């Protein structure tokens, strides 16, 4: 069983707050160097020394088994028992999309292309610098985080539709062009419809707590927004003034 061959390393008490990386490498010296380099970056590192142990660990690395999910696999190509290419093929065949950085002493174009075609996300040829390996791991983890960002909901109120993902606003079916500050103001208003915001609160949320300037800039931007949203800006139905308090949407 993989449990007798597997070693876990962790530099943080709160495991859930860091990325978990599985290193599959049969050369002990390289494995230890990888652990040191990745731990210094704050990652939790799990290591195995052969292909069969890697498959056993990956098979059991599911929430239902109590194991936390992996964020990245650093996978050597030439492994005892089962090689890295076969492991990669198997993971992708099973629908496992965990990022894979493949390591190999084979540096020809054919070998690199083959590694990428069977499902590796990146390919690094030995010998390599630990600095480059860490940079590639960081890039793969960053790409993975971006790919799983939640989709922000489209906001709609009467004839105004705001799409946060596309930074687009439609008013009565027509697209309107807003400045970044106008867009942020409208997004804030539509996210908290009916809430009353003071000038100071709007400045803090949209311009930031370090803003230095006249608070009347809020009134100017509200006027510009009304000109783009309202059928009659002098009698607004969307951005309403609440005298003595501030503004609300709807």
Coordinates of N, CA and C in Angstrom, one line a residue:
X1 N 0.8 -1.2 0.0 CA 0.0 0.0 0.0 C 0.9 1.2 0.0
X2 N 0.3 2.3 -0.6 CA 1.1 3.6 -0.7 C 1.4 4.2 0.6
X3 N 0.6 3.9 1.7 CA 0.7 4.6 2.9 C 2.1 4.3 3.6
X4 N 2.6 3.1 3.4 CA 3.9 2.8 4.0 C 5.1 3.4 3.3
X5 N 4.9 3.9 2.0 CA 5.9 4.5 1.3 C 5.8 6.0 1.1
X6 N 4.8 6.5 1.7 CA 4.5 8.0 1.4 C 5.0 8.8 2.6
X7 N 5.6 9.9 2.3 CA 6.1 10.8 3.4 C 5.4 12.2 3.2
X8 N 4.9 12.8 4.2 CA 4.2 14.1 4.1 C 5.1 15.1 4.8
X9 N 5.2 16.3 4.2 CA 5.9 17.4 4.7 C 5.0 18.6 4.8
X10 N 5.0 19.3 5.9 CA 4.2 20.5 6.0 C 4.9 21.6 6.8
X11 N 4.8 22.8 6.3 CA 5.4 23.9 7.0 C 4.4 24.8 7.7
X12 N 3.1 24.5 7.6 CA 2.1 25.3 8.1 C 1.2 24.5 9.0
X13 N 0.7 25.1 10.1 CA -0.2 24.4 11.0 C -1.6 24.3 10.4
X14 N -2.0 25.3 9.6 CA -3.3 25.3 9.0 C -3.2 24.8 7.6
X15 N -3.3 23.5 7.4 CA -3.1 22.8 6.1 C -4.0 23.4 5.0
X16 N -5.2 23.7 5.4 CA -6.2 24.1 4.4 C -5.9 25.4 3.7
X17 N -5.0 26.2 4.3 CA -4.7 27.5 3.8 C -3.6 27.6 2.8
X18 N -3.0 26.4 2.4 CA -1.9 26.4 1.4 C -2.1 25.4 0.3
X19 N -1.4 25.6 -0.7 CA -1.5 24.6 -1.9 C -0.8 23.3 -1.5
X20 N -1.4 22.2 -2.0 CA -0.8 20.9 -1.7 C -0.3 20.3 -3.0
X21 N 1.0 19.9 -3.0 CA 1.7 19.4 -4.2 C 2.2 18.0 -3.9
X22 N 1.9 17.1 -4.9 CA 2.4 15.8 -4.8 C 3.6 15.7 -5.7
X23 N 4.8 15.3 -5.2 CA 6.0 15.1 -5.9 C 6.2 13.6 -6.1
X24 N 6.3 13.2 -7.4 CA 6.5 11.8 -7.7 C 7.9 11.7 -8.4
X25 N 8.8 11.3 -7.6 CA 10.2 11.2 -8.1 C 11.0 10.1 -7.4
X26 N 11.7 9.2 -8.2 CA 12.3 8.1 -7.6 C 13.7 8.4 -7.1
X27 N 14.4 9.4 -7.6 CA 15.7 9.8 -7.1 C 15.6 10.6 -5.8
X28 N 16.1 10.0 -4.7 CA 16.0 10.5 -3.4 C 16.5 11.9 -3.3
X29 N 17.7 12.2 -3.8 CA 18.3 13.5 -3.7 C 17.5 14.6 -4.4
X30 N 17.0 14.3 -5.6 CA 16.2 15.3 -6.3 C 14.9 15.5 -5.5
X31 N 14.3 14.4 -5.0 CA 13.1 14.5 -4.2 C 13.2 15.4 -3.0
X32 N 14.3 15.2 -2.3 CA 14.6 16.0 -1.1 C 14.8 17.5 -1.5
X33 N 15.5 17.7 -2.6 CA 15.7 19.1 -3.0 C 14.4 19.8 -3.4
X34 N 13.5 19.0 -4.0 CA 12.2 19.5 -4.4 C 11.4 19.9 -3.2
X35 N 11.4 19.0 -2.2 CA 10.7 19.3 -0.9 C 11.2 20.6 -0.3
X36 N 12.5 20.8 -0.2 CA 13.0 22.0 0.5 C 12.6 23.2 -0.3
X37 N 12.8 23.2 -1.6 CA 12.4 24.4 -2.5 C 11.0 24.7 -2.4
X38 N 10.1 23.7 -2.4 CA 8.7 24.0 -2.4 C 8.2 24.4 -1.0
X39 N 8.7 23.8 0.0 CA 8.4 24.1 1.4 C 8.7 25.6 1.7
X40 N 9.9 26.0 1.2 CA 10.3 27.4 1.4 C 9.3 28.4 0.8
X41 N 8.5 27.9 -0.2 CA 7.5 28.8 -0.8 C 6.2 28.7 0.0
X42 N 6.1 27.9 1.0 CA 4.9 27.7 1.8 C 4.0 26.7 1.4
X43 N 4.4 25.8 0.5 CA 3.5 24.7 0.0 C 3.6 23.5 0.9
X44 N 2.5 22.8 1.0 CA 2.5 21.5 1.6 C 2.9 20.4 0.6
X45 N 3.9 19.6 0.9 CA 4.5 18.7 -0.1 C 4.3 17.3 0.4
X46 N 3.7 16.4 -0.6 CA 3.6 15.0 -0.3 C 4.5 14.3 -1.4
X47 N 5.3 13.3 -1.0 CA 6.2 12.6 -1.9 C 5.9 11.1 -2.0
X48 N 6.1 10.6 -3.2 CA 6.1 9.1 -3.4 C 7.3 8.8 -4.3
X49 N 7.8 7.6 -4.3 CA 9.0 7.3 -5.0 C 8.8 6.4 -6.2
X50 N 7.6 6.0 -6.5 CA 7.3 5.1 -7.7 C 5.9 5.3 -8.2
X51 N 5.7 4.8 -9.4 CA 4.5 5.1 -10.1 C 3.3 4.4 -9.5
X52 N 3.4 3.2 -9.0 CA 2.3 2.5 -8.4 C 1.8 3.2 -7.1
X53 N 2.8 3.7 -6.3 CA 2.4 4.5 -5.1 C 1.7 5.8 -5.4
X54 N 2.1 6.4 -6.5 CA 1.5 7.6 -7.0 C 0.0 7.4 -7.3
X55 N -0.2 6.3 -8.1 CA -1.6 6.0 -8.5 C -2.4 5.6 -7.3
X56 N -1.9 4.9 -6.4 CA -2.7 4.5 -5.1 C -3.0 5.8 -4.4
X57 N -2.1 6.7 -4.2 CA -2.3 7.9 -3.5 C -3.4 8.8 -4.2
X58 N -3.2 9.0 -5.5 CA -4.2 9.8 -6.3 C -5.6 9.2 -6.3
X59 N -5.6 7.9 -6.3 CA -6.9 7.2 -6.2 C -7.6 7.5 -4.9
X60 N -6.9 7.6 -3.9 CA -7.5 7.8 -2.5 C -7.5 9.3 -2.2
X61 N -7.1 10.2 -3.0 CA -7.0 11.6 -2.7 C -8.4 12.2 -3.1
X62 N -9.4 11.9 -2.4 CA -10.8 12.4 -2.7 C -11.4 12.9 -1.4
X63 N -12.3 13.8 -1.4 CA -12.9 14.3 -0.2 C -13.6 13.2 0.6
X64 N -14.2 12.2 -0.1 CA -14.9 11.1 0.6 C -14.0 10.2 1.4
X65 N -12.7 10.2 1.1 CA -11.7 9.4 1.8 C -11.1 10.1 3.0
X66 N -11.4 11.4 3.1 CA -10.8 12.2 4.2 C -9.5 12.9 3.8
X67 N -9.0 12.6 2.6 CA -7.8 13.3 2.1 C -8.2 14.6 1.5
X68 N -7.4 15.7 1.7 CA -7.6 16.9 1.1 C -7.2 16.8 -0.4
X69 N -7.9 17.6 -1.3 CA -7.5 17.5 -2.7 C -6.1 18.1 -3.0
X70 N -5.5 17.6 -4.1 CA -4.2 18.1 -4.5 C -4.4 19.3 -5.4
X71 N -3.4 20.2 -5.4 CA -3.5 21.4 -6.3 C -2.5 21.3 -7.5
X72 N -1.5 20.4 -7.3 CA -0.5 20.2 -8.4 C 0.2 18.9 -8.2
X73 N 0.6 18.3 -9.3 CA 1.5 17.1 -9.3 C 2.7 17.4 -10.1
X74 N 3.9 17.2 -9.4 CA 5.2 17.3 -10.1 C 5.6 15.8 -10.3
X75 N 5.6 15.5 -11.6 CA 5.7 14.0 -12.0 C 6.9 13.7 -12.8
X76 N 7.8 12.9 -12.3 CA 8.9 12.4 -13.1 C 8.5 11.5 -14.2
X77 N 9.1 11.5 -15.3 CA 8.8 10.7 -16.5 C 9.2 9.2 -16.3
X78 N 10.5 9.0 -15.9 CA 11.0 7.7 -15.7 C 10.9 7.2 -14.3
X79 N 9.9 6.4 -14.0 CA 9.6 5.9 -12.7 C 9.6 4.4 -12.7
X80 N 9.9 3.8 -11.5 CA 9.8 2.3 -11.4 C 8.3 1.9 -11.4
X81 N 8.1 0.7 -11.9 CA 6.7 0.1 -11.9 C 5.8 0.7 -13.0
X82 N 5.5 2.0 -12.9 CA 4.6 2.6 -13.8 C 5.2 4.0 -14.2
X83 N 5.4 4.3 -15.5 CA 6.1 5.5 -15.8 C 5.1 6.7 -15.8
X84 N 5.7 7.9 -15.9 CA 5.0 9.1 -15.8 C 4.0 9.3 -16.9
X85 N 4.3 8.9 -18.1 CA 3.4 9.1 -19.2 C 2.1 8.3 -18.9
X86 N 2.2 7.0 -18.4 CA 1.0 6.2 -18.2 C 0.2 6.8 -17.0
X87 N 0.9 7.4 -16.0 CA 0.2 8.0 -14.9 C -0.6 9.2 -15.4
X88 N 0.0 10.0 -16.3 CA -0.6 11.1 -16.8 C -1.9 10.7 -17.7
X89 N -1.7 9.7 -18.5 CA -2.8 9.2 -19.4 C -4.0 8.8 -18.5
X90 N -3.6 8.0 -17.5 CA -4.7 7.5 -16.6 C -5.5 8.6 -15.9
X91 N -4.8 9.6 -15.4 CA -5.4 10.7 -14.7 C -6.4 11.4 -15.6
X92 N -5.9 11.7 -16.8 CA -6.8 12.4 -17.8 C -7.9 11.6 -18.3
X93 N -7.7 10.3 -18.4 CA -8.8 9.4 -18.8 C -9.9 9.3 -17.7
X94 N -9.4 9.4 -16.5 CA -10.4 9.4 -15.4 C -11.1 10.8 -15.2
X95 N -10.7 11.8 -15.9 CA -11.3 13.1 -15.8 C -10.7 13.9 -14.7
X96 N -9.5 13.5 -14.2 CA -8.8 14.3 -13.2 C -8.0 15.4 -13.9
X97 N -8.4 16.7 -13.5 CA -7.8 17.8 -14.2 C -6.7 18.5 -13.4
X98 N -6.2 17.8 -12.3 CA -5.1 18.5 -11.5 C -4.0 18.8 -12.4
X99 N -3.4 20.0 -12.3 CA -2.3 20.4 -13.1 C -1.1 19.5 -12.9
X100 N -0.4 19.2 -14.0 CA 0.8 18.3 -13.9 C 2.0 19.0 -14.5
X101 N 3.1 19.0 -13.8 CA 4.4 19.5 -14.3 C 5.2 18.2 -14.4
X102 N 5.6 17.9 -15.7 CA 6.3 16.7 -15.9 C 7.8 17.0 -15.9
X103 N 8.6 16.1 -15.3 CA 10.1 16.3 -15.2 C 10.7 15.1 -16.0
X104 N 11.7 15.4 -16.8 CA 12.4 14.3 -17.6 C 13.8 14.7 -18.0
X105 N 14.6 13.7 -18.1 CA 15.9 13.9 -18.7 C 15.9 13.9 -20.2
X106 N 14.7 13.5 -20.7 CA 14.5 13.4 -22.2 C 14.1 14.8 -22.6
X107 N 15.0 15.5 -23.3 CA 14.7 16.9 -23.7 C 14.4 17.2 -25.1
X108 N 14.2 16.1 -26.0 CA 14.0 16.3 -27.4 C 12.6 16.9 -27.6
X109 N 12.4 17.5 -28.7 CA 11.1 18.1 -29.0 C 10.0 17.0 -29.0
X110 N 10.3 15.9 -29.6 CA 9.4 14.8 -29.6 C 8.9 14.4 -28.2
X111 N 9.9 14.3 -27.3 CA 9.6 13.9 -25.9 C 8.7 14.9 -25.2
X112 N 9.0 16.2 -25.5 CA 8.2 17.3 -24.8 C 6.8 17.3 -25.4
X113 N 6.7 17.2 -26.7 CA 5.4 17.1 -27.3 C 4.6 16.0 -26.8
X114 N 5.2 14.8 -26.7 CA 4.5 13.6 -26.2 C 4.0 13.8 -24.8
X115 N 4.8 14.4 -24.0 CA 4.4 14.6 -22.6 C 3.2 15.6 -22.5
X116 N 3.2 16.6 -23.3 CA 2.1 17.6 -23.3 C 0.8 17.0 -24.0
X117 N 1.0 16.1 -25.0 CA -0.1 15.5 -25.6 C -0.9 14.5 -24.8
X118 N -0.2 13.8 -23.9 CA -0.8 12.9 -23.0 C -1.5 13.5 -21.8
X119 N -1.3 14.9 -21.7 CA -2.1 15.6 -20.6 C -1.3 16.4 -19.7
X120 N 0.1 16.5 -19.8 CA 0.8 17.3 -18.9 C 0.6 18.8 -19.2
X121 N 0.6 19.6 -18.2 CA 0.4 21.1 -18.4 C 1.7 21.8 -18.7
X122 N 2.8 21.2 -18.2 CA 4.1 21.8 -18.5 C 5.1 20.7 -18.5
X123 N 6.3 21.0 -19.0 CA 7.4 20.0 -19.2 C 8.7 20.7 -18.9
X124 N 9.4 20.1 -17.9 CA 10.7 20.7 -17.5 C 11.8 19.6 -17.7
X125 N 12.9 20.0 -18.4 CA 13.9 19.0 -18.7 C 15.0 19.1 -17.6
X126 N 15.5 17.9 -17.2 CA 16.6 17.8 -16.3 C 17.9 18.0 -17.0
X127 N 18.9 18.6 -16.4 CA 18.9 19.2 -15.1 C 18.2 20.6 -15.2
X128 N 17.6 21.0 -14.1 CA 16.9 22.3 -14.1 C 17.3 23.0 -12.8
X129 N 17.0 24.3 -12.7 CA 17.3 25.1 -11.5 C 16.0 25.0 -10.7
X130 N 16.2 25.0 -9.3 CA 15.0 25.0 -8.5 C 14.2 26.3 -8.6
X131 N 14.9 27.3 -8.9 CA 14.2 28.6 -9.1 C 13.2 28.5 -10.2
X132 N 13.6 27.9 -11.3 CA 12.7 27.8 -12.5 C 11.6 26.8 -12.1
X133 N 11.9 25.7 -11.5 CA 10.8 24.8 -11.1 C 9.8 25.5 -10.2
X134 N 10.2 26.2 -9.2 CA 9.3 26.9 -8.3 C 8.4 27.9 -9.1
X135 N 9.1 28.6 -10.1 CA 8.3 29.6 -10.9 C 7.3 28.9 -11.7
X136 N 7.6 27.8 -12.3 CA 6.6 27.0 -13.1 C 5.5 26.5 -12.2
X137 N 5.8 26.0 -11.0 CA 4.8 25.6 -10.1 C 3.8 26.7 -9.8
X138 N 4.4 27.8 -9.5 CA 3.6 29.0 -9.1 C 2.7 29.4 -10.2
X139 N 3.2 29.4 -11.5 CA 2.4 29.8 -12.6 C 1.2 28.8 -12.8
X140 N 1.5 27.5 -12.7 CA 0.4 26.5 -12.8 C -0.6 26.6 -11.8
X141 N -0.2 26.9 -10.5 CA -1.2 27.1 -9.4 C -2.0 28.3 -9.6
X142 N -1.4 29.4 -10.1 CA -2.1 30.6 -10.4 C -3.1 30.4 -11.5
X143 N -2.7 29.7 -12.5 CA -3.7 29.4 -13.6 C -4.8 28.6 -13.2
X144 N -4.5 27.6 -12.3 CA -5.6 26.8 -11.7 C -6.6 27.6 -10.9
X145 N -6.1 28.5 -10.1 CA -7.0 29.3 -9.2 C -7.9 30.1 -10.1
X146 N -7.3 30.7 -11.2 CA -8.1 31.6 -12.0 C -9.2 30.8 -12.7
X147 N -8.9 29.5 -13.1 CA -9.8 28.7 -13.8 C -11.0 28.3 -13.0
X148 N -10.9 28.4 -11.7 CA -12.0 28.0 -10.8 C -12.7 29.1 -10.1
X149 N -12.4 30.4 -10.5 CA -13.0 31.5 -9.9 C -14.5 31.5 -10.2
X150 N -15.3 31.8 -9.2 CA -16.8 31.7 -9.4 C -17.2 32.8 -10.3
X151 N -18.2 32.4 -11.1 CA -18.8 33.4 -12.1 C -19.7 34.4 -11.3
X152 N -19.4 35.7 -11.5 CA -20.2 36.7 -10.8 C -21.5 36.8 -11.5
X153 N -22.6 36.9 -10.7 CA -23.9 36.9 -11.3 C -24.2 38.2 -12.1
X154 N -25.0 38.1 -13.1 CA -25.4 39.3 -13.9 C -26.5 40.0 -13.0
X155 N -26.3 41.3 -12.9 CA -27.2 42.1 -12.1 C -28.3 42.8 -13.0
X156 N -29.5 42.7 -12.6 CA -30.6 43.3 -13.4 C -31.6 44.0 -12.5
X157 N -32.0 45.2 -13.0 CA -33.1 45.9 -12.3 C -33.8 46.7 -13.3
X158 N -35.1 46.4 -13.5 CA -35.9 47.0 -14.5 C -35.3 46.9 -15.9
X159 N -34.9 48.1 -16.5 CA -34.3 48.1 -17.8 C -32.8 48.2 -17.8
X160 N -32.2 48.0 -16.6 CA -30.7 48.1 -16.5 C -30.1 46.7 -16.2
X161 N -29.2 46.3 -17.0 CA -28.5 45.0 -16.8 C -27.0 45.2 -16.8
X162 N -26.3 44.7 -15.8 CA -24.9 44.9 -15.6 C -24.3 43.5 -15.5
X163 N -23.3 43.3 -16.4 CA -22.5 42.0 -16.5 C -21.1 42.2 -15.9
X164 N -20.9 41.8 -14.7 CA -19.5 42.0 -14.1 C -18.4 41.4 -14.8
X165 N -18.7 40.2 -15.4 CA -17.6 39.4 -16.1 C -17.1 40.1 -17.3
X166 N -18.1 40.7 -18.0 CA -17.7 41.4 -19.3 C -17.6 42.9 -19.2
X167 N -17.9 43.4 -18.0 CA -17.8 44.9 -17.8 C -18.7 45.6 -18.8
X168 N -19.9 45.1 -18.9 CA -20.9 45.7 -19.9 C -22.2 46.1 -19.2
X169 N -22.7 47.2 -19.6 CA -24.0 47.6 -19.1 C -25.0 47.9 -20.2
X170 N -26.2 47.3 -20.1 CA -27.2 47.6 -21.1 C -28.3 48.4 -20.4
X171 N -28.8 49.4 -21.1 CA -29.9 50.2 -20.6 C -31.0 50.2 -21.7
X172 N -32.1 49.6 -21.4 CA -33.2 49.5 -22.3 C -32.7 48.8 -23.6
X173 N -31.9 47.8 -23.4 CA -31.4 47.0 -24.5 C -30.3 47.6 -25.3
X174 N -29.8 48.8 -25.0 CA -28.7 49.4 -25.6 C -27.5 49.4 -24.7
X175 N -26.3 49.1 -25.3 CA -25.1 49.2 -24.5 C -24.6 50.6 -24.2
X176 N -24.3 50.9 -23.0 CA -23.8 52.3 -22.7 C -22.3 52.1 -22.2
X177 N -21.5 53.2 -22.5 CA -20.1 53.2 -22.1 C -20.0 53.9 -20.8
X178 N -19.4 53.2 -19.8 CA -19.2 53.8 -18.5 C -17.7 53.9 -18.2
X179 N -17.3 54.9 -17.4 CA -15.9 54.9 -17.0 C -15.7 53.9 -15.9
X180 N -14.5 53.5 -15.5 CA -14.3 52.5 -14.5 C -15.0 52.9 -13.1
X181 N -14.9 54.2 -12.8 CA -15.5 54.6 -11.5 C -17.1 54.6 -11.6
X182 N -17.6 55.0 -12.8 CA -19.1 54.9 -13.0 C -19.5 53.4 -12.9
X183 N -18.8 52.5 -13.5 CA -19.1 51.1 -13.5 C -19.1 50.6 -12.1
X184 N -18.1 50.9 -11.4 CA -18.0 50.4 -10.0 C -19.1 51.0 -9.1
X185 N -19.4 52.2 -9.3 CA -20.5 52.8 -8.6 C -21.8 52.1 -8.8
X186 N -22.1 51.9 -10.1 CA -23.3 51.2 -10.5 C -23.4 49.8 -10.0
X187 N -22.2 49.1 -10.1 CA -22.2 47.7 -9.6 C -22.5 47.6 -8.1
X188 N -21.9 48.6 -7.4 CA -22.1 48.6 -5.9 C -23.6 48.9 -5.6
X189 N -24.2 49.9 -6.3 CA -25.6 50.2 -6.1 C -26.5 49.0 -6.4
X190 N -26.2 48.3 -7.6 CA -27.1 47.2 -8.0 C -26.9 46.0 -7.1
X191 N -25.7 45.8 -6.5 CA -25.5 44.7 -5.6 C -26.2 44.9 -4.3
X192 N -26.5 46.1 -3.9 CA -27.2 46.4 -2.6 C -28.4 47.3 -2.9
X193 N -29.3 46.8 -3.8 CA -30.4 47.7 -4.1 C -31.2 48.1 -2.9
X194 N -31.7 49.4 -2.9 CA -32.4 50.0 -1.8 C -31.6 50.4 -0.6
X195 N -30.3 50.0 -0.6 CA -29.5 50.5 0.5 C -29.1 51.9 0.3
X196 N -29.1 52.7 1.4 CA -28.7 54.1 1.3 C -27.2 54.2 1.6
X197 N -26.4 54.9 0.7 CA -25.0 55.1 0.8 C -24.7 56.6 1.0
X198 N -23.9 56.9 2.0 CA -23.5 58.3 2.2 C -22.3 58.6 1.2
X199 N -22.0 59.8 1.0 CA -20.8 60.2 0.1 C -19.6 59.5 0.6
X200 N -19.4 59.5 2.0 CA -18.1 59.0 2.6 C -18.0 57.5 2.3
X201 N -19.2 56.8 2.4 CA -19.2 55.3 2.2 C -18.9 55.0 0.8
X202 N -19.4 55.8 -0.2 CA -19.2 55.6 -1.6 C -17.7 55.9 -1.9
X203 N -17.2 56.9 -1.4 CA -15.7 57.2 -1.6 C -14.9 56.1 -1.1
X204 N -15.2 55.5 0.1 CA -14.4 54.5 0.7 C -14.5 53.2 -0.2
X205 N -15.7 52.9 -0.7 CA -15.9 51.6 -1.5 C -15.4 51.7 -2.9
X206 N -15.5 52.9 -3.5 CA -15.2 53.0 -4.9 C -13.8 53.7 -5.2
X207 N -13.5 54.7 -4.4 CA -12.3 55.4 -4.6 C -11.2 54.9 -3.7
X208 N -11.6 54.2 -2.6 CA -10.6 53.7 -1.7 C -10.4 54.6 -0.5
X209 N -10.0 54.0 0.7 CA -9.8 54.7 1.9 C -8.7 55.8 1.9
X210 N -7.8 55.7 0.9 CA -6.7 56.6 0.8 C -7.0 57.8 -0.1
X211 N -8.3 57.9 -0.6 CA -8.6 59.0 -1.5 C -8.5 60.3 -0.8
X212 N -7.8 61.3 -1.5 CA -7.7 62.6 -1.0 C -8.3 63.6 -2.1
X213 N -9.3 64.3 -1.7 CA -9.9 65.2 -2.6 C -11.3 65.6 -2.1
X214 N -12.1 66.2 -3.0 CA -13.4 66.7 -2.7 C -14.4 65.6 -2.7
X215 N -15.2 65.5 -1.7 CA -16.2 64.5 -1.7 C -17.3 64.7 -2.7
X216 N -17.4 66.0 -3.2 CA -18.4 66.3 -4.3 C -18.1 65.5 -5.6
X217 N -16.9 64.9 -5.7 CA -16.7 64.1 -6.9 C -17.7 63.0 -7.0
X218 N -18.3 62.5 -5.8 CA -19.3 61.5 -5.9 C -20.6 62.1 -6.6
X219 N -20.9 63.3 -6.2 CA -22.1 63.9 -6.9 C -21.9 64.1 -8.4
X220 N -20.7 64.4 -8.8 CA -20.4 64.6 -10.2 C -20.6 63.2 -10.9
X221 N -20.1 62.2 -10.4 CA -20.2 60.9 -11.0 C -21.6 60.4 -11.0
X222 N -22.4 60.7 -9.9 CA -23.8 60.3 -9.9 C -24.6 61.0 -11.0
X223 N -24.2 62.3 -11.2 CA -24.9 63.1 -12.3 C -24.6 62.4 -13.7
X224 N -23.3 62.1 -13.9 CA -22.9 61.4 -15.1 C -23.7 60.1 -15.3
X225 N -23.8 59.3 -14.2 CA -24.5 58.0 -14.3 C -25.9 58.2 -14.7
X226 N -26.6 59.2 -14.0 CA -28.0 59.5 -14.3 C -28.2 59.9 -15.8
X227 N -27.3 60.6 -16.3 CA -27.4 61.0 -17.7 C -27.4 59.8 -18.7
X228 N -26.7 58.7 -18.2 CA -26.6 57.6 -19.1 C -27.6 56.5 -18.8
X229 N -28.2 56.6 -17.6 CA -29.2 55.6 -17.2 C -30.7 56.0 -17.3
X230 N -30.9 57.3 -16.9 CA -32.3 57.7 -16.7 C -32.9 58.3 -18.0
X231 N -34.1 58.1 -18.1 CA -34.9 58.7 -19.3 C -35.0 60.2 -19.0
X232 N -35.2 60.6 -17.7 CA -35.3 62.0 -17.3 C -34.4 62.2 -16.1
X233 N -33.1 62.6 -16.4 CA -32.1 62.7 -15.3 C -32.6 63.6 -14.1
X234 N -33.4 64.6 -14.5 CA -33.9 65.5 -13.4 C -34.9 64.9 -12.5
X235 N -35.5 63.7 -13.0 CA -36.5 63.0 -12.1 C -36.1 61.5 -12.2
X236 N -35.0 61.1 -11.5 CA -34.4 59.8 -11.6 C -35.3 58.7 -11.0
X237 N -35.3 57.6 -11.6 CA -36.0 56.4 -11.1 C -35.0 55.3 -10.6
X238 N -33.8 55.4 -11.0 CA -32.8 54.4 -10.6 C -31.9 54.9 -9.4
X239 N -31.2 56.0 -9.6 CA -30.3 56.5 -8.6 C -31.0 57.7 -7.9
X240 N -31.5 57.4 -6.7 CA -32.4 58.4 -6.0 C -31.6 59.1 -4.9
X241 N -31.8 60.4 -4.8 CA -31.2 61.1 -3.7 C -32.1 61.0 -2.4
X242 N -31.5 60.6 -1.3 CA -32.1 60.5 0.0 C -31.6 61.7 0.8
X243 N -32.4 62.7 0.9 CA -31.9 64.0 1.4 C -31.4 63.8 2.9
X244 N -30.2 64.4 3.1 CA -29.7 64.3 4.5 C -28.9 63.0 4.7
X245 N -29.0 62.0 3.8 CA -28.3 60.7 4.0 C -27.4 60.4 2.9
X246 N -27.8 60.5 1.6 CA -27.0 60.1 0.5 C -27.8 59.6 -0.7
X247 N -27.4 58.4 -1.2 CA -28.0 57.9 -2.4 C -28.4 56.5 -2.3
X248 N -29.5 56.1 -3.0 CA -29.8 54.6 -3.1 C -30.2 54.3 -4.5
X249 N -30.2 53.0 -4.8 CA -30.5 52.5 -6.1 C -31.9 51.8 -6.1
X250 N -32.8 52.3 -6.9 CA -34.1 51.6 -7.0 C -35.1 52.1 -5.9

